[in-house]
Coordinates of C-alpha atoms in Angstrom, one line a residue:
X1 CA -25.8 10.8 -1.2
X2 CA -22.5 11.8 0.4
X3 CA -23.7 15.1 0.6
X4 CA -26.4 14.0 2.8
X5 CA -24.5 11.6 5.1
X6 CA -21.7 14.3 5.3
X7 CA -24.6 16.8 7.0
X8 CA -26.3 13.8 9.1
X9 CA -22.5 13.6 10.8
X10 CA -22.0 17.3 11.1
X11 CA -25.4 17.0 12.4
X12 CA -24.0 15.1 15.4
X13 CA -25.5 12.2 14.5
X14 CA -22.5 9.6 14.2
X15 CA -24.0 7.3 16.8
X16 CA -27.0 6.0 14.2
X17 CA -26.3 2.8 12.2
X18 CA -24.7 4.6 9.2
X19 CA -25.6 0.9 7.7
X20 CA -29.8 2.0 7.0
X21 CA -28.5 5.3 5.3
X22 CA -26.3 3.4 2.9
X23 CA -27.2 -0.5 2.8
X24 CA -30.9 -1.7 2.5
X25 CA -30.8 -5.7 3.0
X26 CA -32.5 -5.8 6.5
X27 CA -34.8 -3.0 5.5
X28 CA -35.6 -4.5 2.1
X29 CA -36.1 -7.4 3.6
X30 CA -38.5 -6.4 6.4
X31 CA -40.5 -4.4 4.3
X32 CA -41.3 -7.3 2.1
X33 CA -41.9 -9.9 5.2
X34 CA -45.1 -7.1 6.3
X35 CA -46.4 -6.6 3.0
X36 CA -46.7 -10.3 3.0
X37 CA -48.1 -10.6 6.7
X38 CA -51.0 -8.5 5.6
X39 CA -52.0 -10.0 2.7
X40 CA -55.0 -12.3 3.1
X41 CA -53.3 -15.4 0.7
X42 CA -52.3 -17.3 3.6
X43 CA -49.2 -19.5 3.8
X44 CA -48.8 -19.6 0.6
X45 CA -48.2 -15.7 0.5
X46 CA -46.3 -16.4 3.7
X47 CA -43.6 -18.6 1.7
X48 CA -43.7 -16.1 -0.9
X49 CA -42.4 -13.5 1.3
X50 CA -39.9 -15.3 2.6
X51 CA -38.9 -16.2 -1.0
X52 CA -39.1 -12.3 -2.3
X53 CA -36.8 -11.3 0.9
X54 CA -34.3 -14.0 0.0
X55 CA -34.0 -12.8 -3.3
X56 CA -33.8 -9.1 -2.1
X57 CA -30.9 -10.3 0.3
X58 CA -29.3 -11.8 -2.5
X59 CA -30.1 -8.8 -5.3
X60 CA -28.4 -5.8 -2.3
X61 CA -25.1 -7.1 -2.0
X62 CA -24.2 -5.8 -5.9
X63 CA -21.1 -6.1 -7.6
X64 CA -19.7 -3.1 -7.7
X65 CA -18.4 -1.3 -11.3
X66 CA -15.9 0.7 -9.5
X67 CA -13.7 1.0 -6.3
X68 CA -12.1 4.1 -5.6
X69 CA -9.5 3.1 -3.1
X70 CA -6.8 5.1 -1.1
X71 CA -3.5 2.9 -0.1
X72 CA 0.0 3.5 1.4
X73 CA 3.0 2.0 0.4
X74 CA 2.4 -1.7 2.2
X75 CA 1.4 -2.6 -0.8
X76 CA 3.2 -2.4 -4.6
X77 CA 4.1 0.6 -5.7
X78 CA 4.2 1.8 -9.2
X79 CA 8.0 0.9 -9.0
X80 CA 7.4 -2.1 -8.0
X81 CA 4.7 -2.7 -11.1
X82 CA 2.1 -2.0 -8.3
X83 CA -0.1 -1.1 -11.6
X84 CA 0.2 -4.6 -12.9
X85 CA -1.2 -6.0 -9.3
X86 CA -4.4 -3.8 -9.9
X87 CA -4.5 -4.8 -13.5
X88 CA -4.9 -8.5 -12.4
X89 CA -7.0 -8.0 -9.2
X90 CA -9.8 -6.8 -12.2
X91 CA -9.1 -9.5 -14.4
X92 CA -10.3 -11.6 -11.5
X93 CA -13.3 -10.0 -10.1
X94 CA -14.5 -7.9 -13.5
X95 CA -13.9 -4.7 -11.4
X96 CA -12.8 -1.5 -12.1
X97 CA -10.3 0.0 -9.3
X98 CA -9.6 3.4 -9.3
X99 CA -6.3 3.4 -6.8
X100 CA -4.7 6.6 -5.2
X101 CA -1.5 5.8 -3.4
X102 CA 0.2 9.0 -1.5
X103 CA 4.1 8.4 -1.1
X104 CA 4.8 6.2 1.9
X105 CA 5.7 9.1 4.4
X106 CA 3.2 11.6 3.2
X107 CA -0.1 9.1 3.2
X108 CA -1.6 10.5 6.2
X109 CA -1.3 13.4 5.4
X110 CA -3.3 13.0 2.1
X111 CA -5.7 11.1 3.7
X112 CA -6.8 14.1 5.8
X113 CA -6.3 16.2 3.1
X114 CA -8.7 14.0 1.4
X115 CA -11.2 13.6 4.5
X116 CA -11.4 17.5 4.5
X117 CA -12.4 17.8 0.8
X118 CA -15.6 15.7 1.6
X119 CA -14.4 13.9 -1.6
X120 CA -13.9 10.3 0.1
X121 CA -12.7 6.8 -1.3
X122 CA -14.7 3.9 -0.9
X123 CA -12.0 2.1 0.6
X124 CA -9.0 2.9 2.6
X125 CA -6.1 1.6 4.6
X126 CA -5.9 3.2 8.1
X127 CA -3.2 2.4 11.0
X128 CA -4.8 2.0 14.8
X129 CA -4.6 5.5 16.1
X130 CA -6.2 7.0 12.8
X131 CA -9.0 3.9 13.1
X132 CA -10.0 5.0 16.4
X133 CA -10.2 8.8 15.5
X134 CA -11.7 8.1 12.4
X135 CA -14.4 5.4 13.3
X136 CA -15.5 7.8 16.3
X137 CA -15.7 10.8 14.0
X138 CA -18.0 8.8 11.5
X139 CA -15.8 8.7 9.3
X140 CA -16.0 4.9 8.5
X141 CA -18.6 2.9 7.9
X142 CA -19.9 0.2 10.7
X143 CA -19.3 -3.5 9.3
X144 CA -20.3 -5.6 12.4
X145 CA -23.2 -7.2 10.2
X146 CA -21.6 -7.7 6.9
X147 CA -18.8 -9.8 8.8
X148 CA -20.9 -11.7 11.3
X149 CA -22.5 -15.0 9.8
X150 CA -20.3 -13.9 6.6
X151 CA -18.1 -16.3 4.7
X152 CA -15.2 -14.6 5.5
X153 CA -16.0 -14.8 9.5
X154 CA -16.0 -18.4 8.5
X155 CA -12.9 -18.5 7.2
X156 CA -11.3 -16.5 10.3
X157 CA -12.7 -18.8 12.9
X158 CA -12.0 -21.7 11.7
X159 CA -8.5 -20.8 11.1
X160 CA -8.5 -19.5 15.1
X161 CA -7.5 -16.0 14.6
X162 CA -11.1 -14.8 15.6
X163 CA -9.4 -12.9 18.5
X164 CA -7.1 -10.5 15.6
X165 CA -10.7 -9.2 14.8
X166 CA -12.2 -8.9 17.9
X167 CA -9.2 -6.8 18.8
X168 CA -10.3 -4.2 16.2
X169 CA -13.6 -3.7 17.7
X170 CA -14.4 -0.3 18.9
X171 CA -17.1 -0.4 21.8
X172 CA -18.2 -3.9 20.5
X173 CA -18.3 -2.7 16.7
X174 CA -15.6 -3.2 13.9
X175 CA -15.1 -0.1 11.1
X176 CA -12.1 -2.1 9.5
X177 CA -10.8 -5.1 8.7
X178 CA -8.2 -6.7 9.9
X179 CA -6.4 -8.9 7.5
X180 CA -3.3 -10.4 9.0
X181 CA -1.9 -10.1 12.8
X182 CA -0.2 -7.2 13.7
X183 CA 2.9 -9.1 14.8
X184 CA 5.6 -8.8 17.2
X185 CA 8.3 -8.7 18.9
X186 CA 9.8 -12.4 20.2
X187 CA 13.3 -12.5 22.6
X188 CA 16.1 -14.3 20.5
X189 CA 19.1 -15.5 22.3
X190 CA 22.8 -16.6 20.4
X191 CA 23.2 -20.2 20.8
X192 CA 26.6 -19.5 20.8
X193 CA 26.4 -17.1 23.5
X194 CA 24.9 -19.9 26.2
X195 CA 27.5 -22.6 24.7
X196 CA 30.4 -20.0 25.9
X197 CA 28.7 -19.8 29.5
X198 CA 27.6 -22.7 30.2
X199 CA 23.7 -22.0 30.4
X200 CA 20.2 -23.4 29.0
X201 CA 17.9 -20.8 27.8
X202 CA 16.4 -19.4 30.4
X203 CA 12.9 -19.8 31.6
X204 CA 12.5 -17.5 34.8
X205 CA 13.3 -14.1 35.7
X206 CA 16.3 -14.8 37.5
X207 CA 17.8 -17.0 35.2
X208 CA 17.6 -14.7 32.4
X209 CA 19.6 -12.3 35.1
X210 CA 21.8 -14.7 35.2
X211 CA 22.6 -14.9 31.8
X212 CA 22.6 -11.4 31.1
X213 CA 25.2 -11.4 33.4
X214 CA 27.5 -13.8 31.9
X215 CA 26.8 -12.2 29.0
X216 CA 28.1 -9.0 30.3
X217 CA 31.0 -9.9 32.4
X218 CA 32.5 -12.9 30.1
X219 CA 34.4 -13.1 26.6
X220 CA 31.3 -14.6 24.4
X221 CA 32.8 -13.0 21.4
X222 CA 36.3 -14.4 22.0
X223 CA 38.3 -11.0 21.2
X224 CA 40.3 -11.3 24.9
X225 CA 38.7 -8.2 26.4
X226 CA 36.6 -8.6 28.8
X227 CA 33.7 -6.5 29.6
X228 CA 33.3 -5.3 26.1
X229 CA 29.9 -6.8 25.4
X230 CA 26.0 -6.0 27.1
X231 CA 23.4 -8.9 27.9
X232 CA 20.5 -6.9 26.0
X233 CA 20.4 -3.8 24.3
X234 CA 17.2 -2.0 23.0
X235 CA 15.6 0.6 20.3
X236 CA 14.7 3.0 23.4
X237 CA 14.0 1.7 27.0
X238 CA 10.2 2.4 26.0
X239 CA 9.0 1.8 22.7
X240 CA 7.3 5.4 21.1
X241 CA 4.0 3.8 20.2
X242 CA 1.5 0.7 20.9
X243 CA 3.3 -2.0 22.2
X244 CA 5.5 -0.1 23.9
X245 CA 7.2 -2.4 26.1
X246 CA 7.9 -4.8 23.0
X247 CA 11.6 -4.4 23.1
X248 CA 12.0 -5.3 26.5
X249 CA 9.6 -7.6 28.2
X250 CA 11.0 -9.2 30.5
X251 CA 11.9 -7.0 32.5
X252 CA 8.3 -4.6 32.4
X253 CA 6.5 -8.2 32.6
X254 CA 2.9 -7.3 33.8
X255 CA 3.3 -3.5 33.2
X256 CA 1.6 -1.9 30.9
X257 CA 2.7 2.2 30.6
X258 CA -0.1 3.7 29.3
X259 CA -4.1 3.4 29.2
X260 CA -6.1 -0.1 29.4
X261 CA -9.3 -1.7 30.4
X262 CA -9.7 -3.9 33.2
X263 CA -11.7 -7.0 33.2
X264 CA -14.5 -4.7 34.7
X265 CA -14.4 -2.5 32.0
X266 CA -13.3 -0.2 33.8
X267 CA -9.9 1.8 31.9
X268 CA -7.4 2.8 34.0
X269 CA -3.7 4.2 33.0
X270 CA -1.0 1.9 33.6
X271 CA 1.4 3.9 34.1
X272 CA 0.4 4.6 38.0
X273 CA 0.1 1.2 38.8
X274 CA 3.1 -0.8 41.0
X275 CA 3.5 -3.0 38.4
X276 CA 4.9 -0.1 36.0
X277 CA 6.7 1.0 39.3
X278 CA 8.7 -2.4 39.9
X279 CA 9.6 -3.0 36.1
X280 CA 11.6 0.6 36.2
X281 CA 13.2 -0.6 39.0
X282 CA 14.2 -3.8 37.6
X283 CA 15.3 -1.8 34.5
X284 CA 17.1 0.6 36.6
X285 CA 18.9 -2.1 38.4
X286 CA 20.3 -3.8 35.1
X287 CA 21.5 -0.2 34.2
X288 CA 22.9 0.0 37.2
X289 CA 24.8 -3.3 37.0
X290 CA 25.7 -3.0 33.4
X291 CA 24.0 -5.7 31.8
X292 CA 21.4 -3.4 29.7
X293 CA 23.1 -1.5 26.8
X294 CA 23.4 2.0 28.2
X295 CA 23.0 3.4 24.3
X296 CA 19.1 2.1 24.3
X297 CA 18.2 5.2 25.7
X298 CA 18.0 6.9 22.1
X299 CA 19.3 4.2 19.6
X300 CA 17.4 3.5 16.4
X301 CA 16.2 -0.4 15.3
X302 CA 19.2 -0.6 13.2
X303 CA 21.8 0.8 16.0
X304 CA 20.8 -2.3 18.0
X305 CA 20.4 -4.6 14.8
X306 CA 24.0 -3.6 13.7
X307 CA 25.3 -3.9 17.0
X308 CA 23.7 -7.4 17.5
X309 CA 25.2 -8.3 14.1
X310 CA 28.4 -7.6 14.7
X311 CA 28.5 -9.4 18.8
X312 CA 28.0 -6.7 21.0
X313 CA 25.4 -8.2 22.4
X314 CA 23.6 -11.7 22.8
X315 CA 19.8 -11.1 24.0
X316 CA 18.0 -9.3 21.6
X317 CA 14.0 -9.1 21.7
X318 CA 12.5 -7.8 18.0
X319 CA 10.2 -8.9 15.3
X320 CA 8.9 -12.3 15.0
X321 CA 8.8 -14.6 11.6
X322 CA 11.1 -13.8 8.6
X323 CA 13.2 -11.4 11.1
X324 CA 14.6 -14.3 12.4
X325 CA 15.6 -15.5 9.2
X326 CA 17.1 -12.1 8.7
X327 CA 19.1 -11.8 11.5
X328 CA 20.6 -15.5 11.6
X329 CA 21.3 -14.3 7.8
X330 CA 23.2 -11.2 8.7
X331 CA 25.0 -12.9 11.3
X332 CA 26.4 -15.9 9.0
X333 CA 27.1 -12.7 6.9
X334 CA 29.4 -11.1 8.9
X335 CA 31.5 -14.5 9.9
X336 CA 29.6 -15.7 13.1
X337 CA 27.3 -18.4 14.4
X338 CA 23.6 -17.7 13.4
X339 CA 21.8 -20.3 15.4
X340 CA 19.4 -18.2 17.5
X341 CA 17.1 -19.4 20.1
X342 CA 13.7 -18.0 19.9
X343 CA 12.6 -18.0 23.3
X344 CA 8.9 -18.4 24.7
X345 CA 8.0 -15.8 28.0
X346 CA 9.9 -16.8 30.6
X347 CA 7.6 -17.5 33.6
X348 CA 7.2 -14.1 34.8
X349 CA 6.0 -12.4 31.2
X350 CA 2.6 -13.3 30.8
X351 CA 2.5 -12.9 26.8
X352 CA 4.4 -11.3 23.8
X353 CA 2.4 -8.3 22.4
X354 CA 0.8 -9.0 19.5
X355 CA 0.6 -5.2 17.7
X356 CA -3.0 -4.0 16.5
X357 CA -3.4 -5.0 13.1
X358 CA -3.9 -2.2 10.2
X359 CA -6.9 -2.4 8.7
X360 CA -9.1 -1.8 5.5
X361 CA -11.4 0.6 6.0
X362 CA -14.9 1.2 3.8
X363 CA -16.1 5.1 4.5
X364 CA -19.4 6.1 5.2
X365 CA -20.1 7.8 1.8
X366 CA -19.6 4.5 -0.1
X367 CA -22.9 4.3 -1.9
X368 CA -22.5 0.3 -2.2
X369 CA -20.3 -0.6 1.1
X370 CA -21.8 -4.1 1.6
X371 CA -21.0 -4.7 -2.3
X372 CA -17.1 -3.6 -1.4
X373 CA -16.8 -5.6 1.6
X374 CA -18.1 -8.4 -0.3
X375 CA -16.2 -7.9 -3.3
X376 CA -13.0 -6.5 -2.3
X377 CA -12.8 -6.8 1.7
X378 CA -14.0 -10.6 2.1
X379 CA -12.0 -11.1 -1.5
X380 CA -8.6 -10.2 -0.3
X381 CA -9.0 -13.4 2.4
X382 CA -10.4 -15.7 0.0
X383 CA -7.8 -18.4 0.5
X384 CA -7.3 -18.9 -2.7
X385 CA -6.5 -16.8 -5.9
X386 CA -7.0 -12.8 -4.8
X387 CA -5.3 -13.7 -1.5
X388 CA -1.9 -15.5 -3.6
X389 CA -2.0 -12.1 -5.4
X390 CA -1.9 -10.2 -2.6
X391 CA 0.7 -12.2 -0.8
X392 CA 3.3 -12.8 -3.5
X393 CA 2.0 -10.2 -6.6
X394 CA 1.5 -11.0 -10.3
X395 CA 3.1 -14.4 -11.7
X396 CA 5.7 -14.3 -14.0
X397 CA 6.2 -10.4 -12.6
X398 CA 6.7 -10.6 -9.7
X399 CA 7.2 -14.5 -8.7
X400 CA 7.5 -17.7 -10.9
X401 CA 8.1 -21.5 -10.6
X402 CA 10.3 -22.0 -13.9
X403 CA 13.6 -22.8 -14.0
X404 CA 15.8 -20.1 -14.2
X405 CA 19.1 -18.4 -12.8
X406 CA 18.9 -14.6 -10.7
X407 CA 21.9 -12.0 -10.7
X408 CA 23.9 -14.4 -12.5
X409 CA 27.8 -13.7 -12.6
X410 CA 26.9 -12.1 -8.9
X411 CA 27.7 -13.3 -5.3
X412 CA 24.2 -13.3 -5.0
X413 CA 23.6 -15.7 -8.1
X414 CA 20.9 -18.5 -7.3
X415 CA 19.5 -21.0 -9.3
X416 CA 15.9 -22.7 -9.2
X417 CA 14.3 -25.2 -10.5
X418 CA 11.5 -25.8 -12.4
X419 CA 8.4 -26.0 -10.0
X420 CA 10.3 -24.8 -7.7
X421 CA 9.0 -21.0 -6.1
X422 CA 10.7 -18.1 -6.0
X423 CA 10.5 -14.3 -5.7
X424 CA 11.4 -12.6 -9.1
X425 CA 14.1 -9.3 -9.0
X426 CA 13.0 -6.4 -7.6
X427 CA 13.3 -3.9 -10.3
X428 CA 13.4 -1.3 -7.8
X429 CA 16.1 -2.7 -6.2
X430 CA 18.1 -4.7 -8.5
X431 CA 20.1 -7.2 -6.9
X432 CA 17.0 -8.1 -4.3
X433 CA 13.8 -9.7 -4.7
X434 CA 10.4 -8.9 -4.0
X435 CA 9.2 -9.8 -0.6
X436 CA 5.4 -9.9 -0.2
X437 CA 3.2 -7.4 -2.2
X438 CA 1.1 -6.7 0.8
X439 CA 0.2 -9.9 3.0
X440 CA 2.8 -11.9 4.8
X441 CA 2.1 -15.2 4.5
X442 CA 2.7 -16.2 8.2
X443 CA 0.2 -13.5 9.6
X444 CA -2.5 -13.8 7.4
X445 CA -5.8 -14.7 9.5
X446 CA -7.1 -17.0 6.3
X447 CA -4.1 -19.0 5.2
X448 CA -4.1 -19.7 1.9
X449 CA -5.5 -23.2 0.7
X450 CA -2.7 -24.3 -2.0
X451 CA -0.3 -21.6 -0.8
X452 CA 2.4 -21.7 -3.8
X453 CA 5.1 -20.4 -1.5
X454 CA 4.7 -22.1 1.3
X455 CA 8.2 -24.0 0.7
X456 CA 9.8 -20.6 0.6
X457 CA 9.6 -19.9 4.7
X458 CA 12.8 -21.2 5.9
X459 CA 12.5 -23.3 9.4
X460 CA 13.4 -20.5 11.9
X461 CA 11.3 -18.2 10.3
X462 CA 8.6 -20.6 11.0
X463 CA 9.3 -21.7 14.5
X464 CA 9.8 -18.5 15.9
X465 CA 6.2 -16.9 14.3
X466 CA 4.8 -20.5 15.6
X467 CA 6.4 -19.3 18.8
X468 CA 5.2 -16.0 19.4
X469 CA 2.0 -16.5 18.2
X470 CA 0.9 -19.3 20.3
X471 CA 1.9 -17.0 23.1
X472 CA 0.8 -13.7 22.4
X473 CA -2.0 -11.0 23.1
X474 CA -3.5 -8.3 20.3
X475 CA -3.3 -5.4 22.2
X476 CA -6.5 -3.7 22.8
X477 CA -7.9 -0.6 20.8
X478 CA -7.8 2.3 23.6
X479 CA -10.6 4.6 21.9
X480 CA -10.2 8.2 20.6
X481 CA -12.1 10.9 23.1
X482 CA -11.0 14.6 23.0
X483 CA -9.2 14.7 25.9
X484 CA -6.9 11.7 24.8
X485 CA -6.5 14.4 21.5
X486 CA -6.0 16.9 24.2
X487 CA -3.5 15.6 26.4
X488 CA -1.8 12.6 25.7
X489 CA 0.6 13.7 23.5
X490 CA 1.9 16.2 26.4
X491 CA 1.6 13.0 28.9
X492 CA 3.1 10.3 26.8
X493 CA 6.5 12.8 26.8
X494 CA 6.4 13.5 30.9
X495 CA 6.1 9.1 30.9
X496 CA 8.8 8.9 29.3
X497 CA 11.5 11.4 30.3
X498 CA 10.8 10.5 33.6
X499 CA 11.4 6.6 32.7
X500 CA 15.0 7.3 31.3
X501 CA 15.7 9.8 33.9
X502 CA 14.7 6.7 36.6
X503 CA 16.4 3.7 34.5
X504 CA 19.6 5.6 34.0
X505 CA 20.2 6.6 38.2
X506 CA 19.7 10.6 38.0
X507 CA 15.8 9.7 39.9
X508 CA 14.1 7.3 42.2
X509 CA 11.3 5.6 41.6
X510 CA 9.5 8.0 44.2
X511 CA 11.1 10.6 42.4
X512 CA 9.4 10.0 39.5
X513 CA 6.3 9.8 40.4
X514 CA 6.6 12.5 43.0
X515 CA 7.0 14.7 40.2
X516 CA 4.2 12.5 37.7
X517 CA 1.7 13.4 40.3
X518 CA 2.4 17.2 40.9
X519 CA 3.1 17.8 36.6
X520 CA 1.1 15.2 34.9
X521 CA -1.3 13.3 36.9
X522 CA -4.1 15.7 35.9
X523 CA -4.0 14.9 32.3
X524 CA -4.0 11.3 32.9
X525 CA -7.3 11.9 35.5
X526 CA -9.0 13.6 32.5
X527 CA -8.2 11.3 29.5
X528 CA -9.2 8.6 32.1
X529 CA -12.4 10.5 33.0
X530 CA -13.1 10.5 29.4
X531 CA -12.8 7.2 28.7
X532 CA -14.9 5.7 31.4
X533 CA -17.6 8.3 30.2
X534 CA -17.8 7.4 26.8

């Protein structure tokens, strides 16, 4: 069989519902309905039929005896007892798993390694740009009718996060399946910080200004010198992948840098747009004026997180949920004040970006792929016992409620209760514990019904996810075409250099785009071409 779908795609025949080649429930059921029509038993017969097709609907969707799967580090390693998480997923369903899991940094390129061979998993984990490339090279097998009217769309919907999937959809079809939000970046402000000047947390454009300023120009970290300390700083004044603008959003507000589709439907590239035009200038202008760390040109995540821990700074915009709970930590840590304000947009910011989720893929050589999305896909969101493992890991290995003492005779010693819930040591990290074995329980899109660690989120943790998602956008899938293969790598750079080269003074804004049109414009006419044509 997978030698036949592999020559129907080579064939250049992606665009057919790989769904007849590999699932038969609509076509079982058909069949049965005609040969029912045209026998001469009447209504009887007529019930009958309708009978026979129910129970061929129910008899397609098999259990599977084995699911080859291909996984990344997101979830369990062997050093981690990854093997004991499998080992209980099968005591559940009465499933064999057969699990391949590439180191971390090397996954992808196993996975095309894999792809190559023609000697493909029935299941796989696949970040955004690989989905798109993937699902439009056939790769992946089309799901749109095993999720809609399923259980598991049930269970999205009426926990609201319908949109998380719908964000996944390629040209109005989903290949994966999204299983918690992407998550993103929220703005956190030192309360500290607006004691020392005298200010509320801002809700407008200007009045953030105006607190970057004082910020920038007072003593909030009470060492005497003046001057010493920036309003914001940043990992890069553009981020190097989907959301790009994360890091910085109130200053880019309604610009978007790279490609997007319109409410027409019509995709268009940001980046030439005056709304990308006015956000470098406001970035240029809070370069100019000091109040933007300088060093976010080319800093790393934990250059600015180090920096922010140690008062350099007191506006800092990054990852929503238990970040904040790490950051406050790290601050109390180091001696200082770790109330932080999680701040909704100010006026002018439209929404937080919500990052495309990473989904779980079934390929199109899976001889049973509505039995795996059944069994595996829909299981992992069942709200109940597959889900818990999948959030925390195996009881008594890698969580427990008894009463017991960690890293005792440590500074880190800590001592629960019984009942009470807590990660176990990491063994692969002594001194730590686990943190969630592959689902975090804030961004899951089915929350778990009797969720055993739902005591364990601390407060700000909470608020701020409760913040950002209530005001956030999933970005949207931009699809894979040739020339986007072609080209954008080449345009993405020429975006870039000419945005530090305009934030940091040696370019105007007409400069830049001067030079964008004459150097670049070209590629993005093409990949935009491409898109509209698809």
């Amino acid at each position: 069989m997978k030698r036949r779908l592999l020559a129907v795609m080579l064939a250049g025949m992606m665009g057919l519902s790989l769904l007849s080649a590999c699932g038969s429930s609509s076509s079982s059921g058909s069949s049965s309905s005609e040969t029912s029509s045209s026998s001469e038993s009447g209504s009887a017969s007529e019930s009958s039929a309708e009978e026979d097709a129910e129970t061929v609907d129910e008899v397609v969707v098999e259990k599977p005896e084995t699911i080859t799967v291909m996984v990344d580090g997101t979830i369990y390693t062997e050093d981690h007892h990854g093997s004991e998480l499998w080992e209980k997923l099968e005591e559940i369903t009465g499933i064999h798993f057969e699990v391949t899991q590439p180191d971390h940094s090397a996954y992808y390129d196993v996975v095309g390694q894999t792809i190559a061979s023609g000697d493909w998993p029935d299941v796989m984990i696949l970040n955004s740009t690989y989905y798109a490339g993937y699902a439009q090279e056939g790769v992946l097998w089309d799901m749109t009718d095993a999720y809609e009217g399923s259980a598991l769309q049930e269970r999205v919907e009426a926990a609201g996060n319908s949109s998380v999937v719908e964000g996944m959809k390629i040209d109005g079809r989903l290949y994966g399946m999204p299983f918690e939000r992407g998550n993103g970046c929220i703005t956190y402000v030192k309360q500290s910080w607006l004691d020392y000047a005298g200010l509320e947390a801002p809700t407008t454009y200007d009045e953030y200004i105006e607190m970057l300023t004082a910020f920038s120009t007072g003593d909030p970290d009470g060492d005497g010198i003046d001057g010493n300390t920036y309003g914001v700083s940043a990992a890069g004044f553009i981020s190097s992948e989907s959301p790009y603008v994360n890091y910085l959003p109130e200053f880019y507000q309604d610009a978007w840098p790279s490609f997007y589709q319109t409410d027409d439907g019509t995709w268009v590239d940001g980046f030439t747009e005056d709304a990308m035009k006015e956000a470098l200038q406001r970035l240029s202008s809070a370069y100019d004026a000091g109040i933007l760390d300088p060093q976010s040109l080319d800093q790393k995540t934990s250059d600015a997180r180090n920096k922010f821990y140690s008062d350099q700074f007191g506006t800092f915009t990054y990852w929503a949920g238990t970040w904040c709970h790490e950051l406050s930590m790290m601050l109390s840590t180091n001696g200082l004040d770790d109330d932080l304000v999680a701040l909704a947009p100010i006026a002018e910011v439209p929404y937080y970006y919500d990052r495309t989720s990473i989904p779980w893929c079934i390929t199109s050589t899976c001889e049973n792929p509505e039995g795996v999305f059944e069994y595996f896909i829909s299981a992992i969101l069942d709200g109940g016992e597959v889900e818990i493992l999948f959030t925390y890991g195996v009881e008594g290995v890698h969580w427990s409620t008894e009463a017991e003492t960690l890293f005792a005779g440590t500074e880190n010693e800590v001592t629960y209760e019984e009942g009470e819930f807590h990660m176990l040591e990491n063994t692969a990290k002594p001194g730590t514990q686990y943190t969630s074995a592959h689902l975090d329980q804030m961004l899951a899109i089915v929350p778990i019904t009797d969720d055993p660690g739902a005591e364990s989120i601390s407060d700000e943790a909470r608020e701020a996810q409760e913040i950002f998602n209530e005001n956030s956008k999933t970005v949207t899938l931009v699809p894979s075409t040739d020339a986007m293969t072609q080209y954008n790598g080449d345009l993405t750079t020429k975006k870039n250099e000419l945005i530090a080269l305009v934030v940091t003074g040696q370019m105007t804004v007409d400069e830049a785009y001067d030079e964008y049109a004459q150097e670049a414009q070209a590629w993005s006419d093409l990949i935009v071409e491409s898109l509209n044509n698809q």
